[in-house]
Amino acid sequence: MFDYGRYTPYVLTSYGIAAAVIIGLIVWSVVRVTNAKKKLEAIEPTKKDAAP
Amino acid sequence: MAVMSIFANPHRFMAVSKWFAWGFTALGSVVILIGVYLGLFVVPPDAVQGDSARIMFVHVPAMWLCLFAYAFMVGASIVSIVWRHALADVAAKSAAPIGAGVTALGLATGSIWGYPTWGTWWEWGDARLVSVLVLFFIYLGYMAIWQAMETPQKAARAAAILCLAGAVNLPIIHFSVEWFATLHQVQMKASNEFKYPMYVVALGYLALFGGLTLLNMRAEIMNTRAEMLAQRRQVTTG
């Protein structure tokens, strides 16, 4: 399925790094916005427009 | 100008941006997956570079996006300095980690692609490689300034000035392969079957950049508001 001859390790490593960076950026952003929402709700619990 | 004044109010921005932030993030993720599928399974090997050319589909759009993200930050910094728009600094600050991540991705995949093509992982004499590395350090410096300054106002001003100064590097990166005879090849004349997956991934990266920047802007605004309310509470109780 993933057979690219002698280039297989280079191609798969590149796509693996791309997946790691992209998933990392998404998870980091989602965690950041979720924590910020919790922090704000702890101080301002009734504010509805604070949802991410 | 009209759009700028609409979003000068953070409350209005928070109301409007919520669905765009999650929508662009989801759309970008799906489009990237489609592009990667095309790049790995549909496109045939390149006539010259063989299967190693498949690295192009994650490398080239990453390089486009790291330049676009920095240009976006330059635009936001100009808006911040000239009009003192409330959200311009937040936009630039939120885009910086995404730009830095994508630049690191471009450098790593470029290095991996370089080894089977040029026979080396890195070449210090190559203007394109070094100028992109400089861009990565400018991103890191920009983020460090936000952490280092005493007040957010001082940090915003210093970061905006650094960002504008660093803009000199954008044309150097773009034209480096024409100005200097170095290892990195000039822009490839790719066939349509190679161009389309590359454009699909580039669109996905762009949508994801928009979504993640909006998410980080929302986090920044909520953190600022929470800190402001906490300080106000301290003053009233103290």
PDB file of C-alpha atoms in Angstrom:
ATOM      1  CA  MET A   1       0.000   0.000   0.000  1.00  0.00           C
ATOM      2  CA  PHE A   2       2.814   2.391   0.941  1.00  0.00           C
ATOM      3  CA  ASP A   3       5.492   1.139  -1.412  1.00  0.00           C
ATOM      4  CA  TYR A   4       7.475   3.937  -3.018  1.00  0.00           C
ATOM      5  CA  GLY A   5      10.605   1.925  -3.725  1.00  0.00           C
ATOM      6  CA  ARG A   6      13.832   3.315  -2.274  1.00  0.00           C
ATOM      7  CA  TYR A   7      12.039   6.576  -1.452  1.00  0.00           C
ATOM      8  CA  THR A   8       9.531   4.922   0.937  1.00  0.00           C
ATOM      9  CA  PRO A   9      11.238   6.003   4.203  1.00  0.00           C
ATOM     10  CA  TYR A  10      11.638   9.608   2.963  1.00  0.00           C
ATOM     11  CA  VAL A  11       8.033   9.919   1.752  1.00  0.00           C
ATOM     12  CA  LEU A  12       6.484   8.304   4.835  1.00  0.00           C
ATOM     13  CA  THR A  13       8.681  10.293   7.260  1.00  0.00           C
ATOM     14  CA  SER A  14       7.681  13.551   5.537  1.00  0.00           C
ATOM     15  CA  TYR A  15       3.966  12.750   5.708  1.00  0.00           C
ATOM     16  CA  GLY A  16       4.374  11.541   9.314  1.00  0.00           C
ATOM     17  CA  ILE A  17       6.034  14.813  10.346  1.00  0.00           C
ATOM     18  CA  ALA A  18       3.318  16.769   8.508  1.00  0.00           C
ATOM     19  CA  ALA A  19       0.610  14.800  10.361  1.00  0.00           C
ATOM     20  CA  ALA A  20       2.367  15.321  13.715  1.00  0.00           C
ATOM     21  CA  VAL A  21       2.754  19.086  13.203  1.00  0.00           C
ATOM     22  CA  ILE A  22      -0.821  19.579  11.951  1.00  0.00           C
ATOM     23  CA  ILE A  23      -2.418  17.423  14.670  1.00  0.00           C
ATOM     24  CA  GLY A  24      -0.172  19.113  17.253  1.00  0.00           C
ATOM     25  CA  LEU A  25      -1.275  22.593  16.166  1.00  0.00           C
ATOM     26  CA  ILE A  26      -4.957  21.575  16.206  1.00  0.00           C
ATOM     27  CA  VAL A  27      -4.737  19.926  19.670  1.00  0.00           C
ATOM     28  CA  TRP A  28      -2.718  22.853  21.093  1.00  0.00           C
ATOM     29  CA  SER A  29      -5.274  25.401  19.792  1.00  0.00           C
ATOM     30  CA  VAL A  30      -8.298  23.417  21.011  1.00  0.00           C
ATOM     31  CA  VAL A  31      -6.737  22.899  24.486  1.00  0.00           C
ATOM     32  CA  ARG A  32      -5.862  26.600  24.640  1.00  0.00           C
ATOM     33  CA  VAL A  33      -9.364  27.791  23.751  1.00  0.00           C
ATOM     34  CA  THR A  34     -10.977  25.239  26.099  1.00  0.00           C
ATOM     35  CA  ASN A  35      -8.764  26.311  29.022  1.00  0.00           C
ATOM     36  CA  ALA A  36      -9.449  29.987  28.300  1.00  0.00           C
ATOM     37  CA  LYS A  37     -13.192  29.301  28.250  1.00  0.00           C
ATOM     38  CA  LYS A  38     -12.993  27.466  31.603  1.00  0.00           C
ATOM     39  CA  LYS A  39     -10.897  30.258  33.100  1.00  0.00           C
ATOM     40  CA  LEU A  40     -13.383  32.900  31.989  1.00  0.00           C
ATOM     41  CA  GLU A  41     -16.415  30.888  33.092  1.00  0.00           C
ATOM     42  CA  ALA A  42     -14.895  30.481  36.557  1.00  0.00           C
ATOM     43  CA  ILE A  43     -14.873  34.266  36.904  1.00  0.00           C
ATOM     44  CA  GLU A  44     -17.877  35.102  34.741  1.00  0.00           C
ATOM     45  CA  PRO A  45     -20.099  31.983  34.868  1.00  0.00           C
ATOM     46  CA  THR A  46     -23.258  33.461  33.335  1.00  0.00           C
ATOM     47  CA  LYS A  47     -21.670  34.955  30.222  1.00  0.00           C
ATOM     48  CA  LYS A  48     -22.838  32.913  27.221  1.00  0.00           C
ATOM     49  CA  ASP A  49     -20.799  34.703  24.528  1.00  0.00           C
ATOM     50  CA  ALA A  50     -17.587  33.377  26.043  1.00  0.00           C
ATOM     51  CA  ALA A  51     -18.037  29.952  24.425  1.00  0.00           C
ATOM     52  CA  PRO A  52     -15.283  29.050  21.924  1.00  0.00           C
TER      53      PRO A  52
ATOM     54  CA  MET B   1     -12.269  50.038   6.672  1.00  0.00           C
ATOM     55  CA  ALA B   2     -15.945  49.193   7.309  1.00  0.00           C
ATOM     56  CA  VAL B   3     -15.082  45.542   8.049  1.00  0.00           C
ATOM     57  CA  MET B   4     -12.228  46.685  10.300  1.00  0.00           C
ATOM     58  CA  SER B   5     -14.522  48.895  12.359  1.00  0.00           C
ATOM     59  CA  ILE B   6     -17.123  46.102  12.672  1.00  0.00           C
ATOM     60  CA  PHE B   7     -14.505  43.848  14.279  1.00  0.00           C
ATOM     61  CA  ALA B   8     -13.018  46.597  16.446  1.00  0.00           C
ATOM     62  CA  ASN B   9     -15.450  45.415  19.129  1.00  0.00           C
ATOM     63  CA  PRO B  10     -14.163  42.150  20.686  1.00  0.00           C
ATOM     64  CA  HIS B  11     -17.707  41.165  21.778  1.00  0.00           C
ATOM     65  CA  ARG B  12     -18.915  41.341  18.176  1.00  0.00           C
ATOM     66  CA  PHE B  13     -15.846  39.434  17.015  1.00  0.00           C
ATOM     67  CA  MET B  14     -16.511  36.687  19.588  1.00  0.00           C
ATOM     68  CA  ALA B  15     -20.114  36.359  18.426  1.00  0.00           C
ATOM     69  CA  VAL B  16     -19.232  36.159  14.724  1.00  0.00           C
ATOM     70  CA  SER B  17     -15.985  34.147  14.845  1.00  0.00           C
ATOM     71  CA  LYS B  18     -17.159  31.069  16.768  1.00  0.00           C
ATOM     72  CA  TRP B  19     -18.564  29.072  13.861  1.00  0.00           C
ATOM     73  CA  PHE B  20     -15.939  30.303  11.406  1.00  0.00           C
ATOM     74  CA  ALA B  21     -13.160  29.123  13.755  1.00  0.00           C
ATOM     75  CA  TRP B  22     -14.482  25.581  14.139  1.00  0.00           C
ATOM     76  CA  GLY B  23     -15.810  25.443  10.550  1.00  0.00           C
ATOM     77  CA  PHE B  24     -12.495  26.415   8.925  1.00  0.00           C
ATOM     78  CA  THR B  25     -10.589  24.033  11.215  1.00  0.00           C
ATOM     79  CA  ALA B  26     -12.832  21.109  10.236  1.00  0.00           C
ATOM     80  CA  LEU B  27     -12.886  22.084   6.546  1.00  0.00           C
ATOM     81  CA  GLY B  28      -9.095  22.470   6.435  1.00  0.00           C
ATOM     82  CA  SER B  29      -8.551  19.060   8.060  1.00  0.00           C
ATOM     83  CA  VAL B  30     -10.852  17.303   5.568  1.00  0.00           C
ATOM     84  CA  VAL B  31      -9.388  19.072   2.513  1.00  0.00           C
ATOM     85  CA  ILE B  32      -5.814  18.255   3.629  1.00  0.00           C
ATOM     86  CA  LEU B  33      -6.784  14.581   3.977  1.00  0.00           C
ATOM     87  CA  ILE B  34      -8.210  14.608   0.420  1.00  0.00           C
ATOM     88  CA  GLY B  35      -5.036  16.238  -0.927  1.00  0.00           C
ATOM     89  CA  VAL B  36      -2.796  13.766   0.918  1.00  0.00           C
ATOM     90  CA  TYR B  37      -4.833  10.846  -0.466  1.00  0.00           C
ATOM     91  CA  LEU B  38      -4.402  12.220  -4.003  1.00  0.00           C
ATOM     92  CA  GLY B  39      -0.684  12.807  -3.430  1.00  0.00           C
ATOM     93  CA  LEU B  40       0.033   9.368  -1.979  1.00  0.00           C
ATOM     94  CA  PHE B  41      -2.275   7.099  -3.987  1.00  0.00           C
ATOM     95  CA  VAL B  42      -3.598   8.775  -7.153  1.00  0.00           C
ATOM     96  CA  VAL B  43      -0.733  10.771  -8.667  1.00  0.00           C
ATOM     97  CA  PRO B  44       1.826   8.654 -10.606  1.00  0.00           C
ATOM     98  CA  PRO B  45       5.584   8.919  -9.825  1.00  0.00           C
ATOM     99  CA  ASP B  46       7.371  11.922 -11.340  1.00  0.00           C
ATOM    100  CA  ALA B  47       9.342  11.184 -14.526  1.00  0.00           C
ATOM    101  CA  VAL B  48      12.566  12.724 -13.120  1.00  0.00           C
ATOM    102  CA  GLN B  49      12.375  12.462  -9.315  1.00  0.00           C
ATOM    103  CA  GLY B  50      10.237   9.325  -9.085  1.00  0.00           C
ATOM    104  CA  ASP B  51       8.255   8.782  -5.880  1.00  0.00           C
ATOM    105  CA  SER B  52      10.357  11.274  -3.894  1.00  0.00           C
ATOM    106  CA  ALA B  53       8.377  14.044  -5.647  1.00  0.00           C
ATOM    107  CA  ARG B  54       5.366  13.049  -3.495  1.00  0.00           C
ATOM    108  CA  ILE B  55       7.023  14.995  -0.645  1.00  0.00           C
ATOM    109  CA  MET B  56       6.177  18.081  -2.698  1.00  0.00           C
ATOM    110  CA  PHE B  57       2.497  17.816  -1.691  1.00  0.00           C
ATOM    111  CA  VAL B  58       3.231  18.511   1.973  1.00  0.00           C
ATOM    112  CA  HIS B  59       6.421  20.600   1.530  1.00  0.00           C
ATOM    113  CA  VAL B  60       5.484  23.202  -1.101  1.00  0.00           C
ATOM    114  CA  PRO B  61       2.092  24.211   0.434  1.00  0.00           C
ATOM    115  CA  ALA B  62       3.829  24.494   3.837  1.00  0.00           C
ATOM    116  CA  MET B  63       6.365  26.913   2.330  1.00  0.00           C
ATOM    117  CA  TRP B  64       3.568  28.950   0.704  1.00  0.00           C
ATOM    118  CA  LEU B  65       1.687  29.095   3.996  1.00  0.00           C
ATOM    119  CA  CYS B  66       4.714  30.129   6.102  1.00  0.00           C
ATOM    120  CA  LEU B  67       5.170  33.130   3.770  1.00  0.00           C
ATOM    121  CA  PHE B  68       1.420  33.882   3.729  1.00  0.00           C
ATOM    122  CA  ALA B  69       1.185  33.655   7.544  1.00  0.00           C
ATOM    123  CA  TYR B  70       4.055  36.098   7.912  1.00  0.00           C
ATOM    124  CA  ALA B  71       2.520  38.474   5.335  1.00  0.00           C
ATOM    125  CA  PHE B  72      -0.732  38.261   7.322  1.00  0.00           C
ATOM    126  CA  MET B  73       1.181  39.226  10.484  1.00  0.00           C
ATOM    127  CA  VAL B  74       2.838  42.135   8.646  1.00  0.00           C
ATOM    128  CA  GLY B  75      -0.623  43.363   7.527  1.00  0.00           C
ATOM    129  CA  ALA B  76      -1.970  43.064  11.079  1.00  0.00           C
ATOM    130  CA  SER B  77       1.106  44.886  12.463  1.00  0.00           C
ATOM    131  CA  ILE B  78       0.583  47.764  10.007  1.00  0.00           C
ATOM    132  CA  VAL B  79      -3.092  47.985  11.054  1.00  0.00           C
ATOM    133  CA  SER B  80      -1.986  47.926  14.703  1.00  0.00           C
ATOM    134  CA  ILE B  81       0.593  50.699  14.300  1.00  0.00           C
ATOM    135  CA  VAL B  82      -1.429  52.954  11.977  1.00  0.00           C
ATOM    136  CA  TRP B  83      -5.012  52.524  13.245  1.00  0.00           C
ATOM    137  CA  ARG B  84      -4.403  50.973  16.694  1.00  0.00           C
ATOM    138  CA  HIS B  85      -7.116  48.434  15.939  1.00  0.00           C
ATOM    139  CA  ALA B  86      -8.070  46.446  19.039  1.00  0.00           C
ATOM    140  CA  LEU B  87      -7.809  43.047  17.384  1.00  0.00           C
ATOM    141  CA  ALA B  88      -4.825  43.575  15.058  1.00  0.00           C
ATOM    142  CA  ASP B  89      -2.216  42.691  17.698  1.00  0.00           C
ATOM    143  CA  VAL B  90      -4.304  39.717  18.817  1.00  0.00           C
ATOM    144  CA  ALA B  91      -4.509  38.500  15.195  1.00  0.00           C
ATOM    145  CA  ALA B  92      -0.732  38.762  14.628  1.00  0.00           C
ATOM    146  CA  LYS B  93       0.075  37.166  18.001  1.00  0.00           C
ATOM    147  CA  SER B  94      -2.356  34.290  17.315  1.00  0.00           C
ATOM    148  CA  ALA B  95      -0.995  33.621  13.820  1.00  0.00           C
ATOM    149  CA  ALA B  96       2.668  33.467  14.922  1.00  0.00           C
ATOM    150  CA  PRO B  97       2.717  29.958  16.500  1.00  0.00           C
ATOM    151  CA  ILE B  98       0.843  28.549  13.489  1.00  0.00           C
ATOM    152  CA  GLY B  99       3.330  30.208  11.126  1.00  0.00           C
ATOM    153  CA  ALA B 100       6.283  28.937  13.171  1.00  0.00           C
ATOM    154  CA  GLY B 101       4.886  25.389  13.161  1.00  0.00           C
ATOM    155  CA  VAL B 102       4.331  25.435   9.409  1.00  0.00           C
ATOM    156  CA  THR B 103       7.819  26.880   8.804  1.00  0.00           C
ATOM    157  CA  ALA B 104       9.324  24.067  10.896  1.00  0.00           C
ATOM    158  CA  LEU B 105       7.275  21.606   8.824  1.00  0.00           C
ATOM    159  CA  GLY B 106       8.566  23.153   5.586  1.00  0.00           C
ATOM    160  CA  LEU B 107      12.181  23.019   6.796  1.00  0.00           C
ATOM    161  CA  ALA B 108      11.898  19.400   7.975  1.00  0.00           C
ATOM    162  CA  THR B 109      10.181  18.082   4.837  1.00  0.00           C
ATOM    163  CA  GLY B 110      12.536  20.104   2.621  1.00  0.00           C
ATOM    164  CA  SER B 111      15.528  18.579   4.369  1.00  0.00           C
ATOM    165  CA  ILE B 112      14.092  15.065   3.975  1.00  0.00           C
ATOM    166  CA  TRP B 113      13.345  15.705   0.295  1.00  0.00           C
ATOM    167  CA  GLY B 114      16.833  17.182  -0.150  1.00  0.00           C
ATOM    168  CA  TYR B 115      18.708  14.073   0.958  1.00  0.00           C
ATOM    169  CA  PRO B 116      17.648  11.701  -1.860  1.00  0.00           C
ATOM    170  CA  THR B 117      17.639  14.594  -4.382  1.00  0.00           C
ATOM    171  CA  TRP B 118      20.840  16.517  -3.519  1.00  0.00           C
ATOM    172  CA  GLY B 119      22.648  13.970  -1.354  1.00  0.00           C
ATOM    173  CA  THR B 120      22.647  16.218   1.735  1.00  0.00           C
ATOM    174  CA  TRP B 121      20.170  17.024   4.530  1.00  0.00           C
ATOM    175  CA  TRP B 122      21.267  20.660   4.796  1.00  0.00           C
ATOM    176  CA  GLU B 123      23.510  23.146   2.962  1.00  0.00           C
ATOM    177  CA  TRP B 124      24.553  26.309   4.808  1.00  0.00           C
ATOM    178  CA  GLY B 125      25.560  27.944   1.528  1.00  0.00           C
ATOM    179  CA  ASP B 126      22.030  27.667   0.101  1.00  0.00           C
ATOM    180  CA  ALA B 127      20.223  31.014   0.188  1.00  0.00           C
ATOM    181  CA  ARG B 128      16.693  29.514   0.182  1.00  0.00           C
ATOM    182  CA  LEU B 129      17.358  27.134   3.062  1.00  0.00           C
ATOM    183  CA  VAL B 130      19.106  29.727   5.225  1.00  0.00           C
ATOM    184  CA  SER B 131      16.560  32.505   4.543  1.00  0.00           C
ATOM    185  CA  VAL B 132      13.695  30.174   5.553  1.00  0.00           C
ATOM    186  CA  LEU B 133      15.630  29.243   8.717  1.00  0.00           C
ATOM    187  CA  VAL B 134      15.966  32.991   9.429  1.00  0.00           C
ATOM    188  CA  LEU B 135      12.174  33.312   8.994  1.00  0.00           C
ATOM    189  CA  PHE B 136      11.709  30.530  11.566  1.00  0.00           C
ATOM    190  CA  PHE B 137      13.936  32.421  14.038  1.00  0.00           C
ATOM    191  CA  ILE B 138      11.994  35.645  13.368  1.00  0.00           C
ATOM    192  CA  TYR B 139       8.780  33.789  14.266  1.00  0.00           C
ATOM    193  CA  LEU B 140      10.420  32.568  17.506  1.00  0.00           C
ATOM    194  CA  GLY B 141      11.729  36.055  18.268  1.00  0.00           C
ATOM    195  CA  TYR B 142       8.284  37.551  17.678  1.00  0.00           C
ATOM    196  CA  MET B 143       6.721  35.080  20.136  1.00  0.00           C
ATOM    197  CA  ALA B 144       9.525  35.655  22.665  1.00  0.00           C
ATOM    198  CA  ILE B 145       8.905  39.422  22.634  1.00  0.00           C
ATOM    199  CA  TRP B 146       5.286  38.878  23.727  1.00  0.00           C
ATOM    200  CA  GLN B 147       6.560  36.888  26.731  1.00  0.00           C
ATOM    201  CA  ALA B 148       9.469  39.178  27.588  1.00  0.00           C
ATOM    202  CA  MET B 149       7.981  42.682  27.800  1.00  0.00           C
ATOM    203  CA  GLU B 150       6.527  44.178  30.995  1.00  0.00           C
ATOM    204  CA  THR B 151       3.112  45.173  29.633  1.00  0.00           C
ATOM    205  CA  PRO B 152       0.995  43.877  26.724  1.00  0.00           C
ATOM    206  CA  GLN B 153       1.003  47.374  25.192  1.00  0.00           C
ATOM    207  CA  LYS B 154       4.813  47.529  25.087  1.00  0.00           C
ATOM    208  CA  ALA B 155       4.984  43.953  23.819  1.00  0.00           C
ATOM    209  CA  ALA B 156       2.478  44.680  21.042  1.00  0.00           C
ATOM    210  CA  ARG B 157       4.434  47.721  19.839  1.00  0.00           C
ATOM    211  CA  ALA B 158       7.836  45.973  19.963  1.00  0.00           C
ATOM    212  CA  ALA B 159       6.465  42.823  18.304  1.00  0.00           C
ATOM    213  CA  ALA B 160       4.827  44.859  15.514  1.00  0.00           C
ATOM    214  CA  ILE B 161       8.097  46.689  14.809  1.00  0.00           C
ATOM    215  CA  LEU B 162      10.064  43.409  14.735  1.00  0.00           C
ATOM    216  CA  CYS B 163       7.449  41.924  12.419  1.00  0.00           C
ATOM    217  CA  LEU B 164       7.729  44.862   9.979  1.00  0.00           C
ATOM    218  CA  ALA B 165      11.537  44.709  10.054  1.00  0.00           C
ATOM    219  CA  GLY B 166      11.421  40.966   9.397  1.00  0.00           C
ATOM    220  CA  ALA B 167       9.280  41.530   6.294  1.00  0.00           C
ATOM    221  CA  VAL B 168      12.553  42.277   4.417  1.00  0.00           C
ATOM    222  CA  ASN B 169      13.143  38.523   4.502  1.00  0.00           C
ATOM    223  CA  LEU B 170       9.992  37.683   2.458  1.00  0.00           C
ATOM    224  CA  PRO B 171      11.284  38.865  -0.965  1.00  0.00           C
ATOM    225  CA  ILE B 172      14.712  37.396  -0.132  1.00  0.00           C
ATOM    226  CA  ILE B 173      13.087  33.968   0.399  1.00  0.00           C
ATOM    227  CA  HIS B 174      10.978  34.286  -2.748  1.00  0.00           C
ATOM    228  CA  PHE B 175      13.736  35.460  -5.099  1.00  0.00           C
ATOM    229  CA  SER B 176      16.681  33.657  -3.462  1.00  0.00           C
ATOM    230  CA  VAL B 177      16.668  30.870  -6.050  1.00  0.00           C
ATOM    231  CA  GLU B 178      16.896  33.459  -8.857  1.00  0.00           C
ATOM    232  CA  TRP B 179      19.354  35.867  -7.200  1.00  0.00           C
ATOM    233  CA  PHE B 180      21.823  33.223  -5.998  1.00  0.00           C
ATOM    234  CA  ALA B 181      23.032  30.164  -7.891  1.00  0.00           C
ATOM    235  CA  THR B 182      22.602  27.644  -5.087  1.00  0.00           C
ATOM    236  CA  LEU B 183      21.425  24.101  -4.460  1.00  0.00           C
ATOM    237  CA  HIS B 184      17.674  24.707  -4.273  1.00  0.00           C
ATOM    238  CA  GLN B 185      16.067  24.447  -7.693  1.00  0.00           C
ATOM    239  CA  VAL B 186      14.049  27.292  -9.236  1.00  0.00           C
ATOM    240  CA  GLN B 187      10.283  26.873  -9.263  1.00  0.00           C
ATOM    241  CA  MET B 188       9.378  23.541 -10.875  1.00  0.00           C
ATOM    242  CA  LYS B 189       7.218  23.450 -13.981  1.00  0.00           C
ATOM    243  CA  ALA B 190       4.867  20.822 -12.577  1.00  0.00           C
ATOM    244  CA  SER B 191       2.281  19.071 -14.735  1.00  0.00           C
ATOM    245  CA  ASN B 192      -1.429  19.481 -13.952  1.00  0.00           C
ATOM    246  CA  GLU B 193      -1.662  16.060 -12.305  1.00  0.00           C
ATOM    247  CA  PHE B 194       0.971  17.278  -9.821  1.00  0.00           C
ATOM    248  CA  LYS B 195      -0.430  20.798  -9.487  1.00  0.00           C
ATOM    249  CA  TYR B 196      -3.993  19.868  -8.467  1.00  0.00           C
ATOM    250  CA  PRO B 197      -3.181  17.807  -5.343  1.00  0.00           C
ATOM    251  CA  MET B 198      -0.695  20.528  -4.350  1.00  0.00           C
ATOM    252  CA  TYR B 199      -3.389  23.202  -4.687  1.00  0.00           C
ATOM    253  CA  VAL B 200      -5.861  21.025  -2.738  1.00  0.00           C
ATOM    254  CA  VAL B 201      -3.408  20.648   0.171  1.00  0.00           C
ATOM    255  CA  ALA B 202      -2.587  24.380  -0.040  1.00  0.00           C
ATOM    256  CA  LEU B 203      -6.306  25.247   0.243  1.00  0.00           C
ATOM    257  CA  GLY B 204      -6.587  22.883   3.207  1.00  0.00           C
ATOM    258  CA  TYR B 205      -3.562  24.458   4.911  1.00  0.00           C
ATOM    259  CA  LEU B 206      -5.046  27.920   4.289  1.00  0.00           C
ATOM    260  CA  ALA B 207      -8.450  26.993   5.766  1.00  0.00           C
ATOM    261  CA  LEU B 208      -6.739  25.359   8.743  1.00  0.00           C
ATOM    262  CA  PHE B 209      -4.572  28.446   9.260  1.00  0.00           C
ATOM    263  CA  GLY B 210      -7.725  30.610   9.275  1.00  0.00           C
ATOM    264  CA  GLY B 211      -9.528  28.298  11.697  1.00  0.00           C
ATOM    265  CA  LEU B 212      -6.617  27.903  14.120  1.00  0.00           C
ATOM    266  CA  THR B 213      -5.798  31.626  14.066  1.00  0.00           C
ATOM    267  CA  LEU B 214      -9.431  32.424  14.907  1.00  0.00           C
ATOM    268  CA  LEU B 215      -9.435  29.802  17.706  1.00  0.00           C
ATOM    269  CA  ASN B 216      -6.256  31.309  19.179  1.00  0.00           C
ATOM    270  CA  MET B 217      -7.662  34.835  18.851  1.00  0.00           C
ATOM    271  CA  ARG B 218     -10.728  33.703  20.800  1.00  0.00           C
ATOM    272  CA  ALA B 219      -8.507  32.115  23.476  1.00  0.00           C
ATOM    273  CA  GLU B 220      -6.441  35.320  23.686  1.00  0.00           C
ATOM    274  CA  ILE B 221      -9.528  37.519  24.107  1.00  0.00           C
ATOM    275  CA  MET B 222     -11.054  35.221  26.748  1.00  0.00           C
ATOM    276  CA  ASN B 223      -7.744  35.085  28.688  1.00  0.00           C
ATOM    277  CA  THR B 224      -7.421  38.891  28.588  1.00  0.00           C
ATOM    278  CA  ARG B 225     -11.015  39.325  29.784  1.00  0.00           C
ATOM    279  CA  ALA B 226     -10.555  36.759  32.570  1.00  0.00           C
ATOM    280  CA  GLU B 227      -7.374  38.528  33.767  1.00  0.00           C
ATOM    281  CA  MET B 228      -9.137  41.903  33.630  1.00  0.00           C
ATOM    282  CA  LEU B 229     -12.092  40.603  35.670  1.00  0.00           C
ATOM    283  CA  ALA B 230      -9.726  38.962  38.187  1.00  0.00           C
ATOM    284  CA  GLN B 231      -7.840  42.252  38.639  1.00  0.00           C
ATOM    285  CA  ARG B 232     -11.122  44.163  39.009  1.00  0.00           C
ATOM    286  CA  ARG B 233     -12.288  41.666  41.629  1.00  0.00           C
ATOM    287  CA  GLN B 234      -8.988  42.076  43.527  1.00  0.00           C
ATOM    288  CA  VAL B 235      -9.392  45.870  43.541  1.00  0.00           C
ATOM    289  CA  THR B 236     -13.018  45.747  44.775  1.00  0.00           C
ATOM    290  CA  THR B 237     -12.344  43.091  47.477  1.00  0.00           C
ATOM    291  CA  GLY B 238      -8.964  44.603  48.472  1.00  0.00           C
TER     292      GLY B 238
END
